[in-house]
Coordinates of C-alpha atoms in Angstrom, one line a residue:
Chain E
M11 CA -2.1 7.9 -26.4
T12 CA -3.1 11.3 -28.6
A13 CA -1.7 13.2 -25.7
R14 CA 1.5 11.0 -25.8
L15 CA 1.2 12.1 -29.7
E16 CA 1.0 15.4 -29.4
R17 CA 3.7 16.0 -27.0
L18 CA 6.0 14.9 -29.7
R19 CA 4.5 17.2 -31.9
D20 CA 5.0 19.9 -30.1
W21 CA 8.5 18.6 -29.3
L22 CA 9.8 18.4 -32.9
R23 CA 8.8 21.5 -33.5
E24 CA 10.9 22.9 -31.3
C25 CA 13.8 20.8 -32.3
T26 CA 16.2 22.4 -35.1
P27 CA 16.9 20.9 -38.5
L28 CA 20.1 20.6 -36.8
S29 CA 19.1 18.6 -34.1
L30 CA 16.8 16.6 -36.2
V31 CA 19.5 15.2 -38.1
I32 CA 21.5 14.2 -35.5
L33 CA 18.7 12.4 -33.5
A34 CA 17.8 11.0 -37.5
A35 CA 21.9 9.8 -37.9
G36 CA 21.9 8.0 -34.6
G37 CA 18.2 6.7 -34.5
A38 CA 19.4 5.3 -38.4
A39 CA 23.1 3.7 -37.6
L40 CA 21.3 2.0 -34.6
A41 CA 18.8 0.5 -36.6
I42 CA 20.7 -0.2 -39.7
G43 CA 23.4 -2.2 -37.5
I44 CA 20.6 -4.0 -35.2
L45 CA 17.5 -4.4 -37.6
G46 CA 19.5 -4.6 -40.3
T47 CA 21.2 -7.8 -39.3
L48 CA 17.9 -9.3 -37.8
V49 CA 16.4 -8.9 -41.2
F50 CA 19.4 -9.5 -43.0
L51 CA 18.9 -12.4 -41.0
A52 CA 15.6 -13.8 -42.1
L53 CA 15.6 -13.3 -45.2
E54 CA 19.0 -15.4 -45.6
G55 CA 17.1 -17.9 -43.3
L56 CA 17.4 -19.3 -40.0
T57 CA 18.1 -22.9 -40.0
P58 CA 20.2 -24.7 -40.4
S59 CA 22.9 -22.9 -37.9
T60 CA 25.6 -22.8 -40.5
E61 CA 23.2 -20.9 -42.3
L62 CA 23.3 -17.7 -39.6
V63 CA 27.0 -18.4 -39.4
E64 CA 28.1 -17.7 -43.2
T65 CA 25.0 -14.9 -42.8
L66 CA 26.4 -13.5 -40.1
T67 CA 30.6 -13.4 -41.3
S68 CA 29.9 -12.5 -45.2
Q69 CA 30.7 -9.5 -46.3
S70 CA 27.4 -7.8 -46.8
E71 CA 27.0 -8.3 -43.0
G72 CA 30.4 -6.6 -43.0
A73 CA 29.0 -3.1 -44.8
I74 CA 26.0 -3.2 -42.9
L75 CA 27.7 -2.9 -39.4
Y76 CA 30.7 -0.8 -40.8
T77 CA 27.5 1.6 -42.2
A78 CA 26.6 1.7 -38.9
I79 CA 29.4 2.4 -37.3
A80 CA 30.5 5.8 -39.8
L81 CA 26.8 7.3 -38.8
G82 CA 26.8 6.2 -35.2
V83 CA 30.1 7.9 -35.1
A84 CA 28.9 11.2 -37.2
A85 CA 25.6 11.0 -34.6
I86 CA 28.0 11.1 -31.5
G87 CA 30.2 13.2 -32.2
S88 CA 28.3 16.4 -33.9
G89 CA 25.5 15.6 -31.5
F90 CA 28.0 15.9 -28.4
L91 CA 30.3 19.3 -30.3
L92 CA 27.1 21.0 -31.0
Y93 CA 24.3 20.6 -28.1
K94 CA 25.7 23.5 -26.4
R95 CA 25.1 25.1 -29.1
M96 CA 21.5 24.1 -29.6
P97 CA 19.1 27.3 -29.0
T98 CA 16.3 25.1 -27.5
K99 CA 16.3 22.8 -24.7
A100 CA 14.3 20.2 -27.5
A101 CA 16.9 20.7 -30.0
R102 CA 19.2 20.1 -26.9
E103 CA 17.7 17.2 -25.9
A104 CA 17.1 15.6 -29.5
S105 CA 21.1 15.9 -30.7
V106 CA 22.5 14.3 -27.3
S107 CA 20.1 11.1 -27.5
G108 CA 21.1 12.0 -31.0
A109 CA 24.3 11.0 -29.6
A110 CA 24.1 8.4 -27.2
L111 CA 22.0 6.0 -30.1
G112 CA 25.1 6.4 -32.2
L113 CA 27.2 5.5 -29.2
Q114 CA 24.7 2.2 -28.6
A115 CA 24.6 1.2 -32.9
V116 CA 28.6 1.9 -32.8
L117 CA 29.3 -0.4 -29.8
F118 CA 26.7 -3.2 -30.6
A119 CA 28.9 -3.2 -34.3
L120 CA 31.8 -3.1 -32.8
L121 CA 31.0 -5.9 -30.8
L122 CA 29.1 -7.8 -32.9
L123 CA 32.7 -7.4 -35.6
W124 CA 34.7 -9.1 -33.1
F125 CA 32.6 -11.3 -31.9
R126 CA 32.2 -12.8 -35.2
S127 CA 36.2 -12.7 -36.0
G128 CA 37.0 -15.1 -32.9
E129 CA 37.6 -18.8 -33.8
K130 CA 35.1 -20.4 -31.9
F131 CA 31.7 -18.2 -33.9
D132 CA 30.8 -21.1 -35.3
I133 CA 30.5 -23.2 -32.2
F134 CA 28.6 -20.7 -30.2
V135 CA 26.0 -20.2 -32.8
R136 CA 25.9 -23.7 -33.5
L137 CA 24.6 -23.9 -29.7
F138 CA 22.9 -21.5 -29.1
F139 CA 20.9 -21.0 -31.8
S140 CA 19.6 -24.3 -33.4
F141 CA 16.5 -23.4 -34.1
D142 CA 16.3 -26.5 -35.9
V143 CA 17.0 -29.3 -32.8
L144 CA 13.9 -27.4 -31.6
G145 CA 11.3 -29.6 -34.0
P146 CA 10.2 -32.6 -31.7
F147 CA 9.8 -30.2 -28.4
V148 CA 7.6 -27.5 -29.9
D149 CA 5.0 -29.5 -28.2
Q150 CA 5.7 -29.7 -25.1
F151 CA 7.1 -25.9 -24.4
L152 CA 3.9 -25.3 -24.4
N153 CA 2.5 -27.3 -21.9
A154 CA 5.9 -26.8 -19.9
A155 CA 5.5 -23.2 -19.9
K156 CA 1.4 -24.2 -18.9
N157 CA 3.2 -25.9 -15.8
T158 CA 5.3 -23.0 -14.9
I159 CA 2.7 -20.6 -14.4
V160 CA 0.3 -23.5 -13.2
M161 CA 2.2 -23.5 -10.6
A162 CA 2.8 -20.5 -9.9
F163 CA -0.6 -19.1 -9.0
L164 CA -1.6 -22.1 -7.0
A165 CA 1.5 -21.4 -5.3
Q166 CA 1.0 -18.0 -5.0
A167 CA -2.5 -18.4 -4.0
L168 CA -1.6 -20.7 -1.0
G169 CA 1.3 -17.7 -0.1
M170 CA -1.7 -15.5 0.2
V171 CA -4.0 -17.0 2.3
L172 CA -0.7 -18.5 4.3
G173 CA 0.9 -14.8 5.1
L174 CA -1.9 -12.4 5.8
F175 CA -2.8 -15.1 8.3
L176 CA 1.1 -14.8 9.5
A177 CA 0.7 -11.5 9.4
M178 CA -1.8 -11.0 11.6
L179 CA 0.0 -13.7 14.4
V180 CA 2.8 -11.3 13.2
L181 CA 0.9 -8.5 14.5
S182 CA -0.3 -9.8 18.4
N183 CA 0.9 -7.7 21.3
R184 CA 0.8 -11.5 22.7
V185 CA 4.5 -13.3 22.2
A186 CA 3.1 -16.2 22.9
V187 CA 1.1 -15.8 19.7
R188 CA 3.6 -13.8 17.5
A189 CA 6.6 -16.3 18.5
P190 CA 5.4 -19.2 16.6
A191 CA 4.3 -17.0 13.4
R192 CA 8.2 -15.2 13.9
A193 CA 10.0 -18.7 14.2
Y194 CA 8.0 -19.6 10.9
I195 CA 8.6 -16.9 8.7
N196 CA 13.0 -16.6 10.1
F197 CA 12.7 -20.5 9.3
M198 CA 11.7 -20.4 5.6
R199 CA 13.1 -17.5 4.7
G200 CA 16.7 -17.8 6.3
T201 CA 16.9 -21.2 4.9
P202 CA 17.7 -22.5 0.9
L203 CA 14.2 -22.7 -1.2
L204 CA 16.1 -25.3 -2.8
V205 CA 16.7 -27.3 0.2
Q206 CA 13.2 -26.5 1.2
L207 CA 12.2 -28.4 -2.4
L208 CA 14.5 -31.3 -1.3
I209 CA 13.5 -32.0 2.4
G210 CA 9.6 -32.1 1.3
Y211 CA 10.0 -34.4 -1.6
L212 CA 13.0 -36.3 -0.9
G213 CA 12.9 -37.0 2.2
I214 CA 9.5 -36.7 3.3
V215 CA 7.2 -37.5 0.3
T216 CA 9.8 -40.3 -1.1
G217 CA 11.1 -40.9 2.0
L218 CA 8.2 -41.9 3.9
G219 CA 6.5 -43.7 0.4
F220 CA 4.0 -41.3 -0.1
R221 CA 4.1 -42.8 -3.9
E222 CA 0.7 -41.1 -5.1
V223 CA 1.9 -38.0 -4.2
S224 CA 3.1 -35.8 -7.5
V225 CA 6.2 -34.2 -7.7
F226 CA 4.2 -31.3 -9.1
A227 CA 2.0 -31.1 -6.6
T228 CA 4.3 -31.4 -3.3
A229 CA 6.4 -28.1 -5.1
T230 CA 3.9 -26.7 -5.6
V231 CA 2.8 -27.1 -1.5
I232 CA 6.2 -26.0 -0.2
L233 CA 6.6 -23.2 -2.8
G234 CA 3.6 -21.9 -1.3
L235 CA 4.5 -22.6 2.5
N236 CA 7.7 -20.3 1.0
A237 CA 5.7 -18.0 -0.2
G238 CA 3.8 -17.5 2.7
A239 CA 6.9 -16.6 4.6
Y240 CA 7.5 -13.1 2.1
T241 CA 4.1 -12.3 1.4
A242 CA 3.6 -12.0 5.7
E243 CA 6.1 -9.5 5.5
I244 CA 4.8 -8.0 2.5
F245 CA 1.4 -7.3 4.4
R246 CA 2.7 -6.5 8.1
A247 CA 4.4 -3.5 6.5
G248 CA 1.5 -3.1 4.9
I249 CA -0.9 -2.8 8.0
Q250 CA 1.7 -1.3 9.6
S251 CA 2.0 1.5 7.2
L252 CA -1.9 2.4 7.4
E253 CA -2.2 5.5 9.8
R254 CA -3.4 4.9 13.8
G255 CA -6.3 6.9 13.4
Q256 CA -7.5 4.0 10.9
M257 CA -7.8 2.1 13.5
E258 CA -8.0 4.2 16.3
A259 CA -11.3 5.5 14.2
S260 CA -12.6 1.7 13.6
R261 CA -12.4 0.8 17.9
S262 CA -13.8 3.9 18.4
L263 CA -17.1 2.9 16.5
G264 CA -16.9 0.1 18.3
M265 CA -15.4 -2.5 16.1
S266 CA -13.6 -5.5 17.7
Y267 CA -9.9 -5.7 16.5
L268 CA -10.6 -8.7 14.0
Q269 CA -13.9 -6.5 12.8
A270 CA -11.1 -3.3 12.6
M271 CA -8.8 -5.8 10.8
R272 CA -11.1 -6.7 8.6
Y273 CA -13.3 -4.0 7.5
V274 CA -10.8 -1.2 7.2
V275 CA -7.1 -2.1 8.0
V276 CA -6.7 -4.9 5.6
P277 CA -9.0 -3.7 2.6
Q278 CA -6.9 -0.6 2.2
A279 CA -3.3 -2.4 3.2
V280 CA -3.8 -5.5 0.8
R281 CA -4.4 -2.1 -2.5
R282 CA -1.1 -0.8 -0.7
V283 CA 0.8 -4.6 -1.2
I284 CA -0.1 -4.5 -4.5
P285 CA 2.8 -3.7 -6.2
P286 CA 5.4 -6.0 -3.6
L287 CA 3.5 -8.8 -4.1
T288 CA 3.8 -8.5 -7.8
N289 CA 6.9 -8.5 -7.3
E290 CA 7.1 -11.5 -5.1
F291 CA 5.3 -13.0 -7.6
V292 CA 7.7 -13.1 -10.3
I293 CA 10.4 -14.0 -8.0
L294 CA 8.3 -17.4 -7.2
I295 CA 7.6 -17.3 -10.9
K296 CA 11.6 -17.7 -11.6
D297 CA 11.5 -19.9 -8.1
T298 CA 9.9 -22.7 -9.5
S299 CA 13.1 -23.6 -12.6
L300 CA 14.7 -25.2 -8.9
V301 CA 12.1 -28.2 -9.1
A302 CA 13.4 -29.0 -12.7
F303 CA 16.0 -30.1 -9.5
L304 CA 13.8 -32.6 -8.2
G305 CA 13.0 -34.5 -11.1
L306 CA 9.4 -33.9 -12.7
S307 CA 7.0 -36.2 -14.9
F308 CA 7.1 -35.7 -18.6
V309 CA 3.9 -34.4 -18.6
Q310 CA 4.3 -32.0 -15.0
R311 CA 7.6 -30.9 -16.4
E312 CA 8.0 -26.8 -16.2
L313 CA 9.9 -24.5 -18.3
L314 CA 13.9 -25.9 -16.7
A315 CA 12.7 -29.3 -17.1
W316 CA 11.2 -29.4 -20.8
G317 CA 14.9 -27.3 -21.2
R318 CA 16.8 -29.1 -19.8
D319 CA 15.7 -32.6 -21.0
A320 CA 16.0 -31.0 -24.8
Y321 CA 19.2 -30.0 -23.5
A322 CA 20.0 -33.4 -22.6
E323 CA 18.5 -34.8 -26.0
T324 CA 20.9 -32.6 -28.0
F325 CA 23.7 -31.7 -26.4
N326 CA 22.7 -28.5 -27.7
S327 CA 21.8 -25.0 -25.4
T328 CA 19.3 -23.6 -27.7
P329 CA 16.4 -25.0 -25.1
F330 CA 18.0 -23.3 -22.6
L331 CA 17.9 -20.0 -24.7
V332 CA 14.1 -20.5 -24.9
A333 CA 13.1 -21.0 -21.9
T334 CA 15.0 -18.3 -21.3
V335 CA 12.5 -16.2 -23.1
G336 CA 9.6 -18.4 -22.0
Y337 CA 10.4 -16.8 -18.7
L338 CA 10.3 -13.3 -20.1
L339 CA 6.7 -13.7 -21.5
V340 CA 5.6 -13.9 -17.9
T341 CA 7.9 -11.7 -15.9
L342 CA 8.3 -8.8 -18.2
P343 CA 4.8 -8.1 -18.7
L344 CA 4.1 -7.7 -14.5
I345 CA 7.4 -6.2 -13.7
R346 CA 5.7 -3.5 -16.2
A347 CA 2.3 -4.4 -14.6
V348 CA 4.4 -3.0 -11.0
S349 CA 5.5 0.1 -12.3
A350 CA 2.1 0.9 -14.1
L351 CA 0.6 0.0 -10.7
E352 CA 3.2 2.4 -8.5
R353 CA 2.6 5.3 -10.4
K354 CA -0.5 4.9 -10.2
L355 CA -0.5 4.4 -6.6
R356 CA 2.2 7.8 -6.0
S357 CA -0.6 10.3 -8.4
G358 CA -3.5 8.6 -5.5
L359 CA -5.7 7.5 -8.2
V360 CA -6.1 3.6 -6.6
G361 CA -7.4 3.7 -2.9
I362 CA -10.5 5.5 -5.8
G363 CA -12.9 2.7 -5.7
A364 CA -13.9 -0.2 -3.6
Chain D
M2 CA -26.7 8.0 34.0
N3 CA -24.5 7.4 37.2
Q4 CA -25.2 7.2 40.8
D5 CA -24.8 10.7 41.5
G6 CA -26.5 12.2 38.0
S7 CA -24.0 12.2 36.2
L8 CA -23.4 10.7 32.5
V9 CA -18.6 10.7 32.5
R10 CA -17.3 10.3 36.0
L11 CA -13.5 10.1 36.2
E12 CA -11.9 9.6 39.3
N13 CA -8.7 10.1 40.1
I14 CA -7.4 9.6 36.6
H15 CA -3.4 9.5 36.4
K16 CA -1.7 8.5 32.9
C17 CA 1.8 7.8 31.9
F18 CA 3.8 7.2 28.4
G19 CA 6.9 5.8 29.7
D20 CA 8.1 8.2 32.0
N21 CA 6.2 11.2 30.9
L22 CA 3.2 11.5 33.8
V23 CA 0.7 13.6 31.1
L24 CA -2.8 13.0 33.0
K25 CA -1.7 13.5 37.4
G26 CA -5.1 13.2 39.4
I27 CA -8.2 14.1 36.9
D28 CA -11.3 14.5 38.5
L29 CA -14.3 15.3 36.5
A30 CA -18.5 14.7 36.3
V31 CA -20.3 15.6 33.5
K32 CA -24.1 15.8 33.5
P33 CA -26.4 15.1 30.6
E34 CA -26.5 17.9 28.3
Q35 CA -23.9 19.7 29.5
V36 CA -21.1 20.8 26.7
V37 CA -18.0 21.1 28.6
V38 CA -14.7 22.6 26.5
V39 CA -11.7 22.0 27.3
I40 CA -9.1 24.7 26.6
G41 CA -5.3 24.8 27.1
P42 CA -1.9 24.8 26.3
S43 CA -0.4 22.3 23.8
G44 CA 1.0 19.1 25.6
S45 CA -1.9 19.9 28.5
G46 CA -3.2 16.6 28.7
K47 CA -6.5 17.8 27.0
S48 CA -6.6 15.0 23.6
T49 CA -5.3 12.2 26.6
L50 CA -7.6 13.2 29.0
L51 CA -10.9 13.5 26.5
R52 CA -9.7 10.1 25.0
T53 CA -9.3 8.4 28.0
I54 CA -13.4 8.4 28.0
N55 CA -13.9 6.1 25.7
L56 CA -10.6 4.7 26.7
L57 CA -8.9 4.3 23.6
E58 CA -6.6 5.8 26.5
E59 CA -5.8 3.2 29.0
P60 CA -5.2 5.3 32.1
T61 CA -2.4 3.9 34.1
Q62 CA -4.1 5.0 36.9
G63 CA -8.0 5.6 38.5
R64 CA -11.5 4.9 37.2
V65 CA -14.2 5.4 34.2
W66 CA -17.5 5.7 34.6
F67 CA -19.7 5.9 32.1
N68 CA -23.7 5.0 32.0
G69 CA -23.6 3.5 35.4
T70 CA -20.9 1.4 34.0
N71 CA -17.1 1.2 34.8
L72 CA -15.3 1.3 32.0
T73 CA -12.0 0.7 33.6
D74 CA -13.2 -2.6 34.5
I75 CA -11.3 -5.5 33.2
R76 CA -14.8 -7.8 32.2
T77 CA -16.6 -4.5 30.6
D78 CA -17.4 -4.9 27.0
L79 CA -16.0 -2.1 26.4
N80 CA -16.8 -2.9 21.9
K81 CA -20.1 -2.0 23.1
M82 CA -20.0 1.0 25.3
R83 CA -17.9 2.4 22.8
T84 CA -20.9 2.1 20.4
Q85 CA -22.8 5.3 22.9
I86 CA -19.6 7.5 22.9
G87 CA -19.0 9.0 20.0
L88 CA -15.5 10.2 19.2
V89 CA -14.8 13.1 15.9
F90 CA -10.9 13.4 15.6
Q91 CA -8.7 16.4 15.0
S92 CA -7.6 14.3 11.1
F93 CA -11.0 12.9 10.3
N94 CA -10.0 9.4 10.1
L95 CA -12.6 8.9 7.2
F96 CA -11.9 4.8 5.7
P97 CA -10.4 6.2 2.5
H98 CA -11.4 3.2 0.9
K99 CA -15.4 3.7 1.4
T100 CA -18.1 6.3 0.5
A101 CA -19.6 8.7 2.8
M102 CA -22.5 6.2 3.2
G103 CA -19.8 3.2 3.1
N104 CA -18.1 5.4 6.3
I105 CA -21.0 5.4 8.3
T106 CA -22.6 1.9 7.6
V107 CA -19.8 0.1 8.1
A108 CA -20.4 -0.1 11.7
L109 CA -23.6 0.3 12.0
R110 CA -23.4 -3.5 9.9
K111 CA -21.2 -5.0 11.6
V112 CA -21.3 -3.4 15.2
L113 CA -25.3 -3.3 15.4
K114 CA -26.4 -5.7 13.4
L115 CA -28.4 -3.1 11.4
S116 CA -30.1 -4.4 7.7
D117 CA -28.5 -2.6 4.8
G118 CA -31.6 -0.5 4.1
E119 CA -32.0 0.0 8.1
A120 CA -27.9 1.1 7.8
R121 CA -28.5 3.1 4.9
E122 CA -31.8 5.0 6.3
R123 CA -29.8 6.2 8.8
A124 CA -27.0 7.2 6.8
L125 CA -28.7 9.4 4.9
E126 CA -30.6 10.8 7.9
Q127 CA -27.5 11.1 9.3
L128 CA -25.7 12.9 5.6
E129 CA -29.0 15.2 5.9
H130 CA -28.0 16.1 9.5
V131 CA -24.7 18.0 8.3
G132 CA -26.1 19.2 5.1
L133 CA -24.0 16.4 3.0
R134 CA -27.1 14.1 1.6
E135 CA -25.9 14.3 -1.8
K136 CA -22.7 13.3 -1.2
A137 CA -23.5 10.0 0.0
D138 CA -21.7 8.2 -3.0
A139 CA -18.3 10.1 -2.7
Y140 CA -14.6 9.5 -1.5
P141 CA -12.7 11.2 1.3
S142 CA -10.3 11.9 -1.8
Q143 CA -13.4 14.3 -3.6
L144 CA -14.6 16.1 -0.8
S145 CA -13.4 18.9 1.1
G146 CA -11.4 19.1 4.8
G147 CA -14.7 20.4 5.9
Q148 CA -16.8 17.7 4.4
Q149 CA -14.9 14.9 5.7
Q150 CA -15.2 16.2 8.8
R151 CA -18.9 16.7 9.0
V152 CA -19.2 13.7 7.7
A153 CA -17.0 12.4 10.2
I154 CA -19.6 13.7 12.6
A155 CA -22.1 12.0 10.8
R156 CA -20.6 8.6 11.4
A157 CA -20.1 9.4 15.0
L158 CA -23.7 10.4 15.5
A159 CA -24.8 7.7 13.2
M160 CA -24.4 5.5 16.3
R161 CA -26.7 7.2 18.2
P162 CA -24.8 8.0 21.4
K163 CA -25.5 9.0 24.7
L164 CA -22.0 11.5 24.6
M165 CA -19.6 12.8 21.2
L166 CA -16.3 13.3 22.2
F167 CA -15.0 16.7 19.8
D168 CA -10.3 15.9 19.9
E169 CA -9.5 19.9 17.9
V170 CA -11.9 19.1 14.9
T171 CA -11.2 22.3 13.5
S172 CA -7.4 22.9 13.4
A173 CA -6.7 20.7 10.7
L174 CA -9.4 23.0 8.7
D175 CA -8.7 25.7 6.3
P176 CA -10.0 29.1 7.8
E177 CA -13.2 29.6 6.0
L178 CA -14.0 25.7 6.6
V179 CA -13.9 25.9 10.4
K180 CA -17.3 27.6 10.6
E181 CA -19.2 25.0 9.0
V182 CA -17.9 22.2 11.3
L183 CA -18.9 24.5 15.1
D184 CA -22.4 25.2 13.5
T185 CA -23.0 21.4 13.1
M186 CA -21.8 21.1 16.3
K187 CA -23.2 24.0 17.9
R188 CA -26.9 22.9 16.7
L189 CA -26.2 19.3 18.1
A190 CA -25.6 21.1 21.1
D191 CA -28.9 23.2 21.0
E192 CA -30.5 19.9 19.7
G193 CA -29.2 18.6 24.0
M194 CA -26.6 16.4 23.2
T195 CA -24.1 15.9 25.6
M196 CA -20.5 17.1 24.8
V197 CA -16.9 17.4 26.1
V198 CA -15.0 19.5 23.3
V199 CA -11.3 20.2 23.1
T200 CA -10.9 23.0 21.1
H201 CA -8.6 26.3 20.4
E202 CA -11.6 28.4 19.2
M203 CA -12.4 30.9 22.2
G204 CA -15.8 31.7 20.6
F205 CA -17.1 28.7 20.0
A206 CA -16.2 28.0 24.0
R207 CA -17.8 31.3 25.1
E208 CA -20.5 30.7 22.5
V209 CA -21.6 27.4 23.1
G210 CA -20.0 26.1 26.4
T211 CA -21.6 25.7 29.1
R212 CA -18.9 24.8 30.9
L213 CA -15.2 25.7 30.7
L214 CA -12.4 23.4 32.0
F215 CA -8.8 24.8 31.6
M216 CA -6.0 22.3 32.1
D217 CA -2.3 22.5 32.4
D218 CA 0.5 20.3 33.1
G219 CA -1.7 17.2 33.2
K220 CA -4.2 19.0 36.2
V221 CA -7.7 21.1 35.7
L222 CA -7.0 24.5 36.7
E223 CA -10.0 25.9 36.3
D224 CA -13.5 25.0 36.0
G225 CA -17.2 26.9 36.0
Q226 CA -19.0 29.0 33.3
P227 CA -16.9 29.9 30.3
K228 CA -18.2 33.6 30.6
S229 CA -17.2 34.6 34.0
I230 CA -14.0 32.4 33.2
F231 CA -12.7 34.4 30.4
S232 CA -13.5 38.0 31.9
N233 CA -12.2 36.9 35.5
P234 CA -9.7 33.7 35.1
T235 CA -8.6 33.3 38.8
D236 CA -5.6 31.2 37.9
E237 CA -2.4 33.2 37.3
R238 CA -1.5 30.6 34.4
T239 CA -4.8 30.9 32.7
K240 CA -4.6 34.5 32.7
E241 CA -1.4 33.8 30.4
F242 CA -2.6 31.7 28.3
L243 CA -6.2 33.8 27.2
S244 CA -3.9 36.9 27.3
H245 CA -2.2 34.4 24.2
V246 CA -5.6 33.1 22.7
L247 CA -8.0 36.2 22.6

């Protein structure tokens, strides 16, 4: 962190005052436009939604937006006109960045100005930003978020065990071993997950009368069986990406094929496939939303089922917005972790350490 | 030992990769304590021949005898036999997720079923032997090429093999690192290890080899004392090859 700060300080030192003015103008335009609006909204009150409409259509908000536009246009104009004359690379970067920030501010302000002049603006705000309707559902939201995470984790665990097993079968030299695993993977990857869920729950569990089996359990297993197919392909690619010499060295030390896999090949392959596996997990988290279509019991609802039930009671879309944010809260850190890990893998730092 | 007193005996070995015939009928008997050096132009089949000895390449035709056992018999327990044949590769092929110690001990523990303590002891002994005892806890990425190759040699030696195979083990090394590896091999030869060495190091062939094979186009064209072959090659192609490399 300190190294990053030092780099920033060096960079600032190389900028000319004029370029910094442009950068500041663009940054201020965006800050006033977005942050100013948000702070203004918070000060005036977020509920009820009529209050939001009133704030957003007020003259004060207009002043905020026009200020942002004026600053933004100034940053765009000066940034694009002057960047070629900047004496240092840092100064050039600063002026182009200022222009880019200014452009974003202008676009945001114009969009909001256009939006608030629309005749259904108040209905739109009421439908998506009525935070007061959430009251009775807040407790259940946390429970639903927990259910989503638990379901995704269990399914991913099942998927990884199954996937590794399937990958080993698919890599076999013998067609008789390979073919059934390949058929399973192709079936699971070739049919929609929603269909699999419906067949599994409505067709088998309900149809055959296994009353004691919950939707949650069924869905978790089917999600895991589905994830197994995708995970198998990831593991297969990871194992095949290892140099042949690793297997040859193991075999020439007297290890059997399975020993070589277990002690040499798979441990290395697992490390290589952590990024794609995490991506797959992100997809799985989102796919848990399909389970809402099966009709979960009250305490077993995941995020979307929660949102839909809350919508059904209030006829308001705010719960959907909240559910969306709920998914992002889980997926964004994972997505960031994947990029960080990929950077590390590229730099070769992972691979050291057992 | 085989019936004829040899440790390795290849009989009429042929090897095809698809339509490409790489080995065209090789007969070879290696006696205990011999250091057989195999030279020849690239693509002549030297490495394939070497890898046939521990059946990493399965011959298309012909038989491989090792220490009285027919390796090409499908009923032979190859995993068990391979513990007696050490192979060192051009590209080291150390396990990057394990330390030098871990590289050496994994087969000792999992294949030879030694206890952790015995395996560590044997590994340290071999690391000492190649002069890398202090690198026991280093990962391959923390070692130079020459050090990695010496760990690879120690890994093979720790199995206490009867035969060591070296497949162009210095070809991937920077020139200044070649010597430390060749010195290790020379000491091994001096200790009486039976070795088959595929190499481009003509100095090593001359100094350390007790027998020299020249291969070209899948056949052994010359087989004899290194010194006499170097000073007096009989085959035209040997002459041509030696005039290029010496």
